[in-house]
Amino acid sequence: MNEPRYSLRQETDGTWTVVDIITRLPAASDGRDLTGLEHDDARDIANALNRDYLAGRESPLV
């Protein structure tokens, strides 16, 4: 748990996806994939998810 678990991927349409590095799938919140996002939103979500993951907390976003 020393490495971030979530990263960003830019899609061909210019939107961004928050990706779970372990599963290589889009991360999800409330059953909705975190795809089709603006870069700043995707970055903020990934940072929040990684902060909780690295602290050993369950994220309120997932």
CSV table of N, CA and C in Angstrom, one decimal:
chain,number,residue,atom,x,y,z
A,1,MET,N,0.8,-1.2,0.0
A,1,MET,CA,0.0,0.0,0.0
A,1,MET,C,0.9,1.3,0.0
A,2,ASN,N,2.1,1.2,-0.5
A,2,ASN,CA,3.0,2.3,-0.5
A,2,ASN,C,2.9,3.1,-1.8
A,3,GLU,N,2.3,2.5,-2.8
A,3,GLU,CA,2.2,3.2,-4.2
A,3,GLU,C,0.7,3.6,-4.4
A,4,PRO,N,0.5,4.7,-5.1
A,4,PRO,CA,-0.8,5.1,-5.5
A,4,PRO,C,-1.5,4.0,-6.3
A,5,ARG,N,-2.8,3.9,-6.1
A,5,ARG,CA,-3.6,2.8,-6.8
A,5,ARG,C,-4.3,3.4,-8.0
A,6,TYR,N,-4.5,4.7,-8.1
A,6,TYR,CA,-5.3,5.3,-9.2
A,6,TYR,C,-4.5,6.2,-10.0
A,7,SER,N,-4.7,6.1,-11.3
A,7,SER,CA,-4.0,7.0,-12.3
A,7,SER,C,-5.1,7.6,-13.2
A,8,LEU,N,-4.6,8.4,-14.2
A,8,LEU,CA,-5.4,9.0,-15.2
A,8,LEU,C,-5.1,8.5,-16.5
A,9,ARG,N,-6.1,8.4,-17.4
A,9,ARG,CA,-5.9,8.1,-18.8
A,9,ARG,C,-6.7,9.0,-19.6
A,10,GLN,N,-6.0,9.6,-20.6
A,10,GLN,CA,-6.8,10.5,-21.5
A,10,GLN,C,-7.4,9.6,-22.7
A,11,GLU,N,-8.6,9.8,-22.9
A,11,GLU,CA,-9.3,9.0,-24.0
A,11,GLU,C,-9.2,9.7,-25.3
A,12,THR,N,-9.5,9.0,-26.4
A,12,THR,CA,-9.4,9.6,-27.7
A,12,THR,C,-10.3,10.8,-27.9
A,13,ASP,N,-11.4,10.9,-27.2
A,13,ASP,CA,-12.3,12.0,-27.4
A,13,ASP,C,-11.8,13.2,-26.5
A,14,GLY,N,-10.7,13.1,-25.8
A,14,GLY,CA,-10.2,14.2,-25.0
A,14,GLY,C,-10.6,14.2,-23.6
A,15,THR,N,-11.5,13.4,-23.2
A,15,THR,CA,-12.0,13.3,-21.8
A,15,THR,C,-11.0,12.4,-21.1
A,16,TRP,N,-11.2,12.4,-19.7
A,16,TRP,CA,-10.2,11.6,-18.9
A,16,TRP,C,-11.0,10.6,-18.1
A,17,THR,N,-10.3,9.5,-17.8
A,17,THR,CA,-10.8,8.4,-17.0
A,17,THR,C,-9.9,8.2,-15.8
A,18,VAL,N,-10.4,7.9,-14.6
A,18,VAL,CA,-9.7,7.5,-13.4
A,18,VAL,C,-9.6,6.0,-13.5
A,19,VAL,N,-8.4,5.5,-13.5
A,19,VAL,CA,-8.1,4.0,-13.7
A,19,VAL,C,-7.6,3.4,-12.4
A,20,ASP,N,-8.1,2.3,-12.1
A,20,ASP,CA,-7.6,1.5,-11.0
A,20,ASP,C,-6.4,0.7,-11.5
A,21,ILE,N,-5.2,1.0,-11.0
A,21,ILE,CA,-4.0,0.4,-11.5
A,21,ILE,C,-4.0,-1.1,-11.3
A,22,ILE,N,-4.6,-1.6,-10.2
A,22,ILE,CA,-4.6,-3.0,-9.9
A,22,ILE,C,-5.5,-3.8,-10.9
A,23,THR,N,-6.7,-3.3,-11.2
A,23,THR,CA,-7.6,-4.0,-12.0
A,23,THR,C,-7.5,-3.6,-13.5
A,24,ARG,N,-6.9,-2.4,-13.7
A,24,ARG,CA,-6.7,-1.8,-15.1
A,24,ARG,C,-8.1,-1.4,-15.7
A,25,LEU,N,-9.1,-1.3,-14.8
A,25,LEU,CA,-10.4,-0.9,-15.2
A,25,LEU,C,-10.7,0.5,-14.7
A,26,PRO,N,-11.7,1.2,-15.3
A,26,PRO,CA,-12.1,2.5,-14.7
A,26,PRO,C,-12.5,2.3,-13.2
A,27,ALA,N,-12.1,3.2,-12.4
A,27,ALA,CA,-12.6,3.3,-11.0
A,27,ALA,C,-14.1,3.6,-11.1
A,28,ALA,N,-14.8,3.3,-10.0
A,28,ALA,CA,-16.2,3.6,-10.0
A,28,ALA,C,-16.7,4.2,-8.7
A,29,SER,N,-17.7,5.0,-8.8
A,29,SER,CA,-18.3,5.6,-7.6
A,29,SER,C,-19.8,5.4,-7.7
A,30,ASP,N,-20.5,4.8,-6.7
A,30,ASP,CA,-21.9,4.6,-6.8
A,30,ASP,C,-22.3,3.9,-8.0
A,31,GLY,N,-21.5,2.9,-8.5
A,31,GLY,CA,-21.8,2.1,-9.6
A,31,GLY,C,-21.6,2.8,-10.9
A,32,ARG,N,-21.1,4.0,-10.9
A,32,ARG,CA,-20.8,4.8,-12.2
A,32,ARG,C,-19.3,4.8,-12.4
A,33,ASP,N,-18.9,4.4,-13.6
A,33,ASP,CA,-17.5,4.5,-13.9
A,33,ASP,C,-17.1,5.9,-14.0
A,34,LEU,N,-15.9,6.2,-13.5
A,34,LEU,CA,-15.3,7.5,-13.5
A,34,LEU,C,-14.6,7.8,-14.8
A,35,THR,N,-15.5,8.0,-15.8
A,35,THR,CA,-15.0,8.2,-17.2
A,35,THR,C,-15.7,9.5,-17.7
A,36,GLY,N,-15.2,10.0,-18.9
A,36,GLY,CA,-15.8,11.2,-19.5
A,36,GLY,C,-15.6,12.4,-18.7
A,37,LEU,N,-14.5,12.5,-17.9
A,37,LEU,CA,-14.3,13.6,-17.0
A,37,LEU,C,-13.4,14.7,-17.6
A,38,GLU,N,-13.5,15.9,-17.1
A,38,GLU,CA,-12.5,17.0,-17.4
A,38,GLU,C,-11.3,16.6,-16.6
A,39,HIS,N,-10.1,17.1,-17.1
A,39,HIS,CA,-8.8,16.7,-16.5
A,39,HIS,C,-8.8,17.1,-15.1
A,40,ASP,N,-9.2,18.4,-14.7
A,40,ASP,CA,-9.1,18.8,-13.3
A,40,ASP,C,-9.9,17.9,-12.4
A,41,ASP,N,-11.1,17.6,-12.8
A,41,ASP,CA,-12.0,16.7,-12.0
A,41,ASP,C,-11.4,15.4,-11.8
A,42,ALA,N,-10.9,14.8,-12.9
A,42,ALA,CA,-10.3,13.4,-12.8
A,42,ALA,C,-9.1,13.4,-11.9
A,43,ARG,N,-8.3,14.5,-12.1
A,43,ARG,CA,-7.1,14.6,-11.2
A,43,ARG,C,-7.5,14.7,-9.7
A,44,ASP,N,-8.5,15.5,-9.4
A,44,ASP,CA,-8.9,15.7,-8.0
A,44,ASP,C,-9.5,14.4,-7.5
A,45,ILE,N,-10.2,13.7,-8.3
A,45,ILE,CA,-10.8,12.4,-7.8
A,45,ILE,C,-9.7,11.4,-7.5
A,46,ALA,N,-8.8,11.3,-8.5
A,46,ALA,CA,-7.7,10.3,-8.3
A,46,ALA,C,-6.8,10.7,-7.1
A,47,ASN,N,-6.6,12.0,-6.9
A,47,ASN,CA,-5.8,12.4,-5.7
A,47,ASN,C,-6.5,12.0,-4.4
A,48,ALA,N,-7.9,12.2,-4.4
A,48,ALA,CA,-8.6,11.9,-3.2
A,48,ALA,C,-8.6,10.4,-3.0
A,49,LEU,N,-8.8,9.6,-4.0
A,49,LEU,CA,-8.8,8.1,-3.9
A,49,LEU,C,-7.5,7.6,-3.4
A,50,ASN,N,-6.4,8.2,-4.0
A,50,ASN,CA,-5.1,7.7,-3.6
A,50,ASN,C,-4.7,8.1,-2.2
A,51,ARG,N,-5.2,9.3,-1.8
A,51,ARG,CA,-4.9,9.8,-0.4
A,51,ARG,C,-5.6,8.8,0.6
A,52,ASP,N,-6.8,8.4,0.3
A,52,ASP,CA,-7.5,7.5,1.2
A,52,ASP,C,-6.9,6.1,1.2
A,53,TYR,N,-6.5,5.6,0.0
A,53,TYR,CA,-5.9,4.3,-0.2
A,53,TYR,C,-4.6,4.2,0.5
A,54,LEU,N,-3.8,5.2,0.4
A,54,LEU,CA,-2.4,5.2,1.0
A,54,LEU,C,-2.5,5.3,2.5
A,55,ALA,N,-3.6,5.9,3.0
A,55,ALA,CA,-3.8,6.1,4.5
A,55,ALA,C,-4.5,4.8,5.0
A,56,GLY,N,-4.9,3.9,4.2
A,56,GLY,CA,-5.6,2.7,4.6
A,56,GLY,C,-7.1,2.9,5.0
A,57,ARG,N,-7.6,4.0,4.4
A,57,ARG,CA,-9.0,4.3,4.7
A,57,ARG,C,-9.9,3.9,3.5
A,58,GLU,N,-11.1,3.5,3.7
A,58,GLU,CA,-12.0,3.2,2.6
A,58,GLU,C,-12.5,4.6,2.1
A,59,SER,N,-12.5,4.8,0.9
A,59,SER,CA,-12.8,6.0,0.3
A,59,SER,C,-14.3,6.3,0.3
A,60,PRO,N,-14.7,7.5,0.6
A,60,PRO,CA,-16.2,7.7,0.5
A,60,PRO,C,-16.7,7.9,-0.9
A,61,LEU,N,-15.7,7.9,-1.9
A,61,LEU,CA,-16.1,8.0,-3.3
A,61,LEU,C,-16.5,6.7,-3.9
A,62,VAL,N,-16.1,5.6,-3.4
A,62,VAL,CA,-16.3,4.3,-4.0
A,62,VAL,C,-17.4,3.6,-3.3
